[in-house]
Backbone as a ProteinNet text record, in pm:
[ID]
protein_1_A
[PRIMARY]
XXXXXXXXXXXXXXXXXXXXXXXXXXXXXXXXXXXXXXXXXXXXXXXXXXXXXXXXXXXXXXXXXXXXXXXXXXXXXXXXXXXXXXXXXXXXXXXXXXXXXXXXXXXXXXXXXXXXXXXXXXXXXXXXXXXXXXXXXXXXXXXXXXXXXXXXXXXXXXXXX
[TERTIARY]
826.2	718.8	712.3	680	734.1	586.6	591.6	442.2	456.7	379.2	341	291.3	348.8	264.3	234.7	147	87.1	154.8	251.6	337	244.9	144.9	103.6	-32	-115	-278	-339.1	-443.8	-572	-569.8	-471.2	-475.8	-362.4	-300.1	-187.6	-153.5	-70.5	-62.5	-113.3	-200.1	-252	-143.8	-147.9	-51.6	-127.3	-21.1	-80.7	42	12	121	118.8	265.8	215.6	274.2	167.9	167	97.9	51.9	14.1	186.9	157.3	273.9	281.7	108.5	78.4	-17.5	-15.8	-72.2	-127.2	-226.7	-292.3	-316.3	-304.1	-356.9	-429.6	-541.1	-619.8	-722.3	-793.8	-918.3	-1061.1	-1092	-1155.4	-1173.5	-1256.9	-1317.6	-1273.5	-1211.6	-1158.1	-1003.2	-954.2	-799	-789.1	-624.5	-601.2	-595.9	-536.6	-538.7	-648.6	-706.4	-822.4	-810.3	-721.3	-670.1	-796.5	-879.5	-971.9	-917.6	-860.1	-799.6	-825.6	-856.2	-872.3	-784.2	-638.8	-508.5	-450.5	-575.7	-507.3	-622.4	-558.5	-621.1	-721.5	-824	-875.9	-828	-684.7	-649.3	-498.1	-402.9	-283.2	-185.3	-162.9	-42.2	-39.4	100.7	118.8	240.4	230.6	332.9	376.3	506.3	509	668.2	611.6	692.9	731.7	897.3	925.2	1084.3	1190	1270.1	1388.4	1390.1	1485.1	1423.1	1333.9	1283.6	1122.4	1074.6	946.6	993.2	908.2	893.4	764.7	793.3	657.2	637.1	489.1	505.9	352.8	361	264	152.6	47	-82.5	-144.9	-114.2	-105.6	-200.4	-142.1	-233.6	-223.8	-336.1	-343.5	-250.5	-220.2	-107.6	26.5	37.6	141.9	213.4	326.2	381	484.8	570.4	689.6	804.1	907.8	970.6	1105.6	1099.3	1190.9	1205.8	1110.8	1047.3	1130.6	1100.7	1160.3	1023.3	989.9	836.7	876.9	831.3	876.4	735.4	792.7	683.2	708.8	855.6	863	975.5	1012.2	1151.2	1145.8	1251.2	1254.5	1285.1	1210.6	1178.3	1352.2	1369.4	1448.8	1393.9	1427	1395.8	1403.5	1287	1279.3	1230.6	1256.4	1197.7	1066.2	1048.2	907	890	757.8	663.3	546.5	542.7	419.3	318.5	186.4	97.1	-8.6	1.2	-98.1	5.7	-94.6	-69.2	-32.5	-28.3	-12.6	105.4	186.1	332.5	300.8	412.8	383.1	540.8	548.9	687.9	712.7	800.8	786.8	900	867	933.8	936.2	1016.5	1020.3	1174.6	1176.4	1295.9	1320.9	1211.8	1257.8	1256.9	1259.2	1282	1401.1	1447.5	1607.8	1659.8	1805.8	1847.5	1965.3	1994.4	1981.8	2208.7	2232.6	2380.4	2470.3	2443.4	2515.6	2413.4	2398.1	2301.6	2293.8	2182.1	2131.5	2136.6	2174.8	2188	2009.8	1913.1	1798.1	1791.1	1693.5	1650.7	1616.7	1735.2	1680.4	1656.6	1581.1	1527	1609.9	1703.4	1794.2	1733.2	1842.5	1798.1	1903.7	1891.5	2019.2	1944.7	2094.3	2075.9	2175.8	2116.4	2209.6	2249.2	2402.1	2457.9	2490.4	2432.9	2483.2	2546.3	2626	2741.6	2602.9	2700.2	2652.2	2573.6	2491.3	2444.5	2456.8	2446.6	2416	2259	2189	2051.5	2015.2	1913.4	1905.4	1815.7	1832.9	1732.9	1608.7	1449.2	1385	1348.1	1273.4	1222.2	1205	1091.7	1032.9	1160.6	1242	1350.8	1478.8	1469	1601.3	1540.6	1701.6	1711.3	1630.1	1538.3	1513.4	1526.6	1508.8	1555.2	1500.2	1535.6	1515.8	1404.8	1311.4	1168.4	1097.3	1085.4	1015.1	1049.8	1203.5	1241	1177.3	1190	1179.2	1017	900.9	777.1	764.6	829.9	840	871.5	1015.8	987.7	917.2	789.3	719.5	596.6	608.6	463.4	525.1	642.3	681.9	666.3	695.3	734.6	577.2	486.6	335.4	261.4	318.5	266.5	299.5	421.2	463.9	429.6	400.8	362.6	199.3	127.3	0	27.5	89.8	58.3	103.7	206.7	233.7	142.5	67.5	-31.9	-149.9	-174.3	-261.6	-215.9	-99.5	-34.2	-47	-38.8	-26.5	-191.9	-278.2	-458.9	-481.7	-484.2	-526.9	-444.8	-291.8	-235	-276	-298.1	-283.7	-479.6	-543.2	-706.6	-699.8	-621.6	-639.9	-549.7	-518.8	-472.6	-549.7
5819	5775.9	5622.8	5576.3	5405.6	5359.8	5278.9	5184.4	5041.4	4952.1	4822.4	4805.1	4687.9	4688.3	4498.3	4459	4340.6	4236.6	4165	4111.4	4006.1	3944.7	3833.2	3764	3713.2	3687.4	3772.3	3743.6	3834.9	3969.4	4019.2	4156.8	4191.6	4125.8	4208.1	4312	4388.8	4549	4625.4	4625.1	4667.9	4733.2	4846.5	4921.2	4994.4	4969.8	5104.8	5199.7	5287.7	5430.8	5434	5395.8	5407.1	5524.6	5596.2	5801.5	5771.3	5699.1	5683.2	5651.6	5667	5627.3	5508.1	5460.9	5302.4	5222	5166.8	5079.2	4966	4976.8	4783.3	4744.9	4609.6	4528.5	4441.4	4363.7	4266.2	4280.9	4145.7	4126.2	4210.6	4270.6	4280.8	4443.9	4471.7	4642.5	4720.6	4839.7	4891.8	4929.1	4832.7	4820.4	4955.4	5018.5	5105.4	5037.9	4910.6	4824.1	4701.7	4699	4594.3	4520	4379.6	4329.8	4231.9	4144.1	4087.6	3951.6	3858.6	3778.2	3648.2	3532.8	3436.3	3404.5	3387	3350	3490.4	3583.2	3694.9	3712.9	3723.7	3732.7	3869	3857.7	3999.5	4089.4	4114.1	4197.4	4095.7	4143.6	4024.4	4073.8	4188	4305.3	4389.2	4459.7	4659.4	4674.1	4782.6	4837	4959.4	5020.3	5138.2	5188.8	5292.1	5406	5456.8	5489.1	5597.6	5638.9	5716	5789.6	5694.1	5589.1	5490.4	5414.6	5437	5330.3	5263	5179.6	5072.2	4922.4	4894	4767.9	4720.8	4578.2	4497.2	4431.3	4378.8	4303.8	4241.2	4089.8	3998.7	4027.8	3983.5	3995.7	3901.3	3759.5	3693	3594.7	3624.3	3595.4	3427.7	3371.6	3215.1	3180.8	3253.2	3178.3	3183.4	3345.5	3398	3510.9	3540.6	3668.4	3618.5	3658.9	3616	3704.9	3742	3838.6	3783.9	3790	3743.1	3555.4	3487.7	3379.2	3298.9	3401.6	3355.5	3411.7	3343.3	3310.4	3463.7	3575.9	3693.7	3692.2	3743.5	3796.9	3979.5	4004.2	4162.3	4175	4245.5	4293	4405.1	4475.8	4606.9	4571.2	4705.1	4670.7	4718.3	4620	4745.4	4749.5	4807.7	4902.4	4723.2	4703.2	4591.3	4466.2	4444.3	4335.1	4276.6	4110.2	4068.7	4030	4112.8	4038.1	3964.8	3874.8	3735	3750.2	3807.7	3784.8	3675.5	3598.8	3493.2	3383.3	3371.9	3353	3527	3594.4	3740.2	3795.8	3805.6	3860.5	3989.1	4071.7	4191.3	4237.6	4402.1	4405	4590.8	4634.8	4760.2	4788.6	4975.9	5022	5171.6	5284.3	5373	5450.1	5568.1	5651.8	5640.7	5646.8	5667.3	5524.2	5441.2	5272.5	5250	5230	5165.1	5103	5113.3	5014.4	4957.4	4815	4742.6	4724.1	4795.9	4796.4	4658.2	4565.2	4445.6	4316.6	4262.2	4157.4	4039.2	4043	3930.3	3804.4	3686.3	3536.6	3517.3	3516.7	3478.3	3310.7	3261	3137.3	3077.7	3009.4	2946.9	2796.3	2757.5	2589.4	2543.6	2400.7	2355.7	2229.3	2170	2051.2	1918.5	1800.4	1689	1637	1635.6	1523.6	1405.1	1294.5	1169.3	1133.9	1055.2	1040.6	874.6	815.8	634.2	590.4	493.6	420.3	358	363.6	311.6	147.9	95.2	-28.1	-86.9	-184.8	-272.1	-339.4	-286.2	-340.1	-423.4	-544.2	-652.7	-521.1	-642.9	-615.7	-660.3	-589.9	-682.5	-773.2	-874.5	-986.1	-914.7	-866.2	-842.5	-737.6	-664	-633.1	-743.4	-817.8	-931.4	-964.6	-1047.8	-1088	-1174.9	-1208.3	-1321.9	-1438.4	-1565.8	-1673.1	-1712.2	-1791.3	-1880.1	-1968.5	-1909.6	-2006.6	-1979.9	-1869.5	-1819	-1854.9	-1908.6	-2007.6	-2122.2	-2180.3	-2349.9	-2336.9	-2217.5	-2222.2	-2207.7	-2114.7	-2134	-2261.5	-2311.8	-2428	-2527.1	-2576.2	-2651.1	-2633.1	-2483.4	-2495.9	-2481.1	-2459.6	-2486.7	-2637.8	-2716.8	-2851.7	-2922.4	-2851.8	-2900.3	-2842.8	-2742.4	-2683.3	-2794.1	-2843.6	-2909.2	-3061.2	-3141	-3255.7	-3232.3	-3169.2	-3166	-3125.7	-3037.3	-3038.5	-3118.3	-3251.5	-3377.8	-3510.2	-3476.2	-3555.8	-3546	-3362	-3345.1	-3361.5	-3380.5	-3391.3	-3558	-3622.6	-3763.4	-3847.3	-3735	-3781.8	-3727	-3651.3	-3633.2	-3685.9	-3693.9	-3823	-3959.6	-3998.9	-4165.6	-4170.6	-4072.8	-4078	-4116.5	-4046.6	-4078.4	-4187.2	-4242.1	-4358.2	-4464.7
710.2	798.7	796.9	920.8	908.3	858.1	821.7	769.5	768.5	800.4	795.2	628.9	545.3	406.3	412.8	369.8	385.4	250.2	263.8	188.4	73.3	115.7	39.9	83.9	44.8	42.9	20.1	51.7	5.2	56.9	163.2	172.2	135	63.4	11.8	-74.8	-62.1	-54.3	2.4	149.1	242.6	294.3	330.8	383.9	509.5	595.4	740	807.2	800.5	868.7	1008.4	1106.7	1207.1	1242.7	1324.2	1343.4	1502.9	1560	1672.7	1768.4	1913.4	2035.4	2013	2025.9	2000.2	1950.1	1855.8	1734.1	1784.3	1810	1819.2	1721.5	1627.2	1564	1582.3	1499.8	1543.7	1453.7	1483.8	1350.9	1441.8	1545.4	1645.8	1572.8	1607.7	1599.4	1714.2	1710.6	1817.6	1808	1733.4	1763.2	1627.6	1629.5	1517.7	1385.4	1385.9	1256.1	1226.9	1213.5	1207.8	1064.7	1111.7	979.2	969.9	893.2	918.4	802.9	882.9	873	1004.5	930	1065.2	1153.3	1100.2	1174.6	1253.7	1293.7	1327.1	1473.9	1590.9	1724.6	1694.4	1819.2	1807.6	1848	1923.7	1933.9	2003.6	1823.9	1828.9	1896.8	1833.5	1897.2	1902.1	1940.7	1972.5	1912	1876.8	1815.9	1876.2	2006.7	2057.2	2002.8	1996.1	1886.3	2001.6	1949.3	2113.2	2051.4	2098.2	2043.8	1981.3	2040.5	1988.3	1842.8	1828.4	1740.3	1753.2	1742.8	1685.2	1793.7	1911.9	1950.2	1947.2	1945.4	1883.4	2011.2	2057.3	2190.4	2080	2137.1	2099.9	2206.4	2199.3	2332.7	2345.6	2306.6	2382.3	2268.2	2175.6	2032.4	2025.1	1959.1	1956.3	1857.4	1721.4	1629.6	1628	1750.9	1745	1661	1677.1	1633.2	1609.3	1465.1	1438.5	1365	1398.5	1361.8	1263.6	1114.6	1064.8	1108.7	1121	1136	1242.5	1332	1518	1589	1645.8	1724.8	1835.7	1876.1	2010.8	2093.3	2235.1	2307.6	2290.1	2257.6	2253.2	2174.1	2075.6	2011.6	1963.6	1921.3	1863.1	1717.9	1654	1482.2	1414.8	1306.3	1200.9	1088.5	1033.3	908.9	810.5	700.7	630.9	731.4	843.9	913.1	891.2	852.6	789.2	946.2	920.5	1051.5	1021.2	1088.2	1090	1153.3	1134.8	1218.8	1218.9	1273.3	1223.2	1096.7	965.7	860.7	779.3	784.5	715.8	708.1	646	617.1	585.5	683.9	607.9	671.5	614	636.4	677	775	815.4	750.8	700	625.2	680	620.5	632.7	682.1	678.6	737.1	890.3	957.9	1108.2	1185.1	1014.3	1172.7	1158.1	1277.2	1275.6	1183.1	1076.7	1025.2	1120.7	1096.7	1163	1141.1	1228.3	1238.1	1121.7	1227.5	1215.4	1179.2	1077.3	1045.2	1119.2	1174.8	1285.3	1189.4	1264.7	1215.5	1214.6	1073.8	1099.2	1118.4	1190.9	1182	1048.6	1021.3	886.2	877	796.9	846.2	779.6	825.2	773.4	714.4	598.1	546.5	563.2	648.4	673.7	518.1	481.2	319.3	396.2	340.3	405.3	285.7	244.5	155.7	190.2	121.5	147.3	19.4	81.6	-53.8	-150.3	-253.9	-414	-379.7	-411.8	-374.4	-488	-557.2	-666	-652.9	-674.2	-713.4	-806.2	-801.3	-866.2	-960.4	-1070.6	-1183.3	-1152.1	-1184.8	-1195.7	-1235.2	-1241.6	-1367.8	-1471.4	-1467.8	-1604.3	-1733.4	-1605.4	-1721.8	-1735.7	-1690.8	-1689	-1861.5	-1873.2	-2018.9	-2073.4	-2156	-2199.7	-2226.1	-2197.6	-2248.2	-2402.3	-2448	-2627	-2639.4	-2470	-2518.4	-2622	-2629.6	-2751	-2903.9	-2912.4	-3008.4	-3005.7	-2923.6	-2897.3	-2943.4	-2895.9	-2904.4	-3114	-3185.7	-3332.7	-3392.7	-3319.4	-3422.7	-3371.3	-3315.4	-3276.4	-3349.2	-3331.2	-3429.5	-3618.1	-3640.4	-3749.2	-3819	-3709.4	-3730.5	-3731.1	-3687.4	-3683	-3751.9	-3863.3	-3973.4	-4116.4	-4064.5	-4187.4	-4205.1	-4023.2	-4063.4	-4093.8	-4075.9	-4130.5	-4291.2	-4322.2	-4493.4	-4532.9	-4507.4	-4518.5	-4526.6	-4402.4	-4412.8	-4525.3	-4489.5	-4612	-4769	-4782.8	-4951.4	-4973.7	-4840.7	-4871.2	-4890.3	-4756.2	-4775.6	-4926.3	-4996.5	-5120.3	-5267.8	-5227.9	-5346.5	-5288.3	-5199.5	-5181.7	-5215.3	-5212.4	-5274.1	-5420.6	-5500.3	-5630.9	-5679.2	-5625.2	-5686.8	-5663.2
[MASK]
+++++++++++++++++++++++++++++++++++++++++++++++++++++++++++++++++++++++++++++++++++++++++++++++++++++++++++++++++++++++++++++++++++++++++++++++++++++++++++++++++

């Protein structure tokens, strides 16, 4: 028996059996599935069952309908296909939905990596090498440590004499 199961958010593991010709969905009262979800129209889509299989037709929904994450106005289901309603993933399952002969090329989002030659980048200041000021700053105050205790060895011998 084919079923819709709700892949992820807050209704997930929500499951629905479709046993009707034809299945409306929507956040709206009335419809057979009443998913109550904001990204979901009040009445998003249909689902019609018929001897070949499960087709999906959108109704004209504000976020849209997405089948294996290709935007449809109508397609026929196979067996495992994630459908998008809104924000709501969910995914049809069962014995009597089509499996799917030959595997369709899904839309997959690609990524350009750009590859540029090696550059030589400066160093910054603050990590560049040091210079020997910090020498030159020791012995200055070395050299002004020693003429003061000079002076002071010479103010207190040249007193007592």
């Amino acid at each position: 028996m084919a079923c819709l199961t709700v892949l992820d958010g807050s209704l997930k593991g929500q499951r629905f059996t479709l046993t009707l010709p034809l299945t409306r969905i929507g956040r709206r009262e009335g419809n057979d599935w009443v998913v109550q979800d904001g990204s979901i129209s009040g009445t998003h889509c249909e689902i019609e069952k018929s001897d070949d299989g499960f087709l999906i037709r959108d109704l004209g929904s504000t976020n849209g309908t997405k089948i294996n994450n290709v935007t449809i106005k109508e397609k026929a289901l196979s067996r495992n296909d994630i459908i998008l309603l809104g924000e709501v993933p969910m995914m049809i399952e069962g014995d009597d939905v089509p499996q799917l002969e030959k595997a369709e090329s899904a839309a997959v989002p690609r990524t350009t990596i750009i590859i540029q030659p090696k550059r030589t980048l400066e160093t910054p200041k603050e990590f560049s090498k040091k210079t020997n000021s910090n020498k030159l700053w020791v012995a200055v105050i070395v050299a002004l440590v020693l003429v003061i205790a000079y002076l002071l060895v010479q103010m207190f011998t040249g007193a007592g004499s």
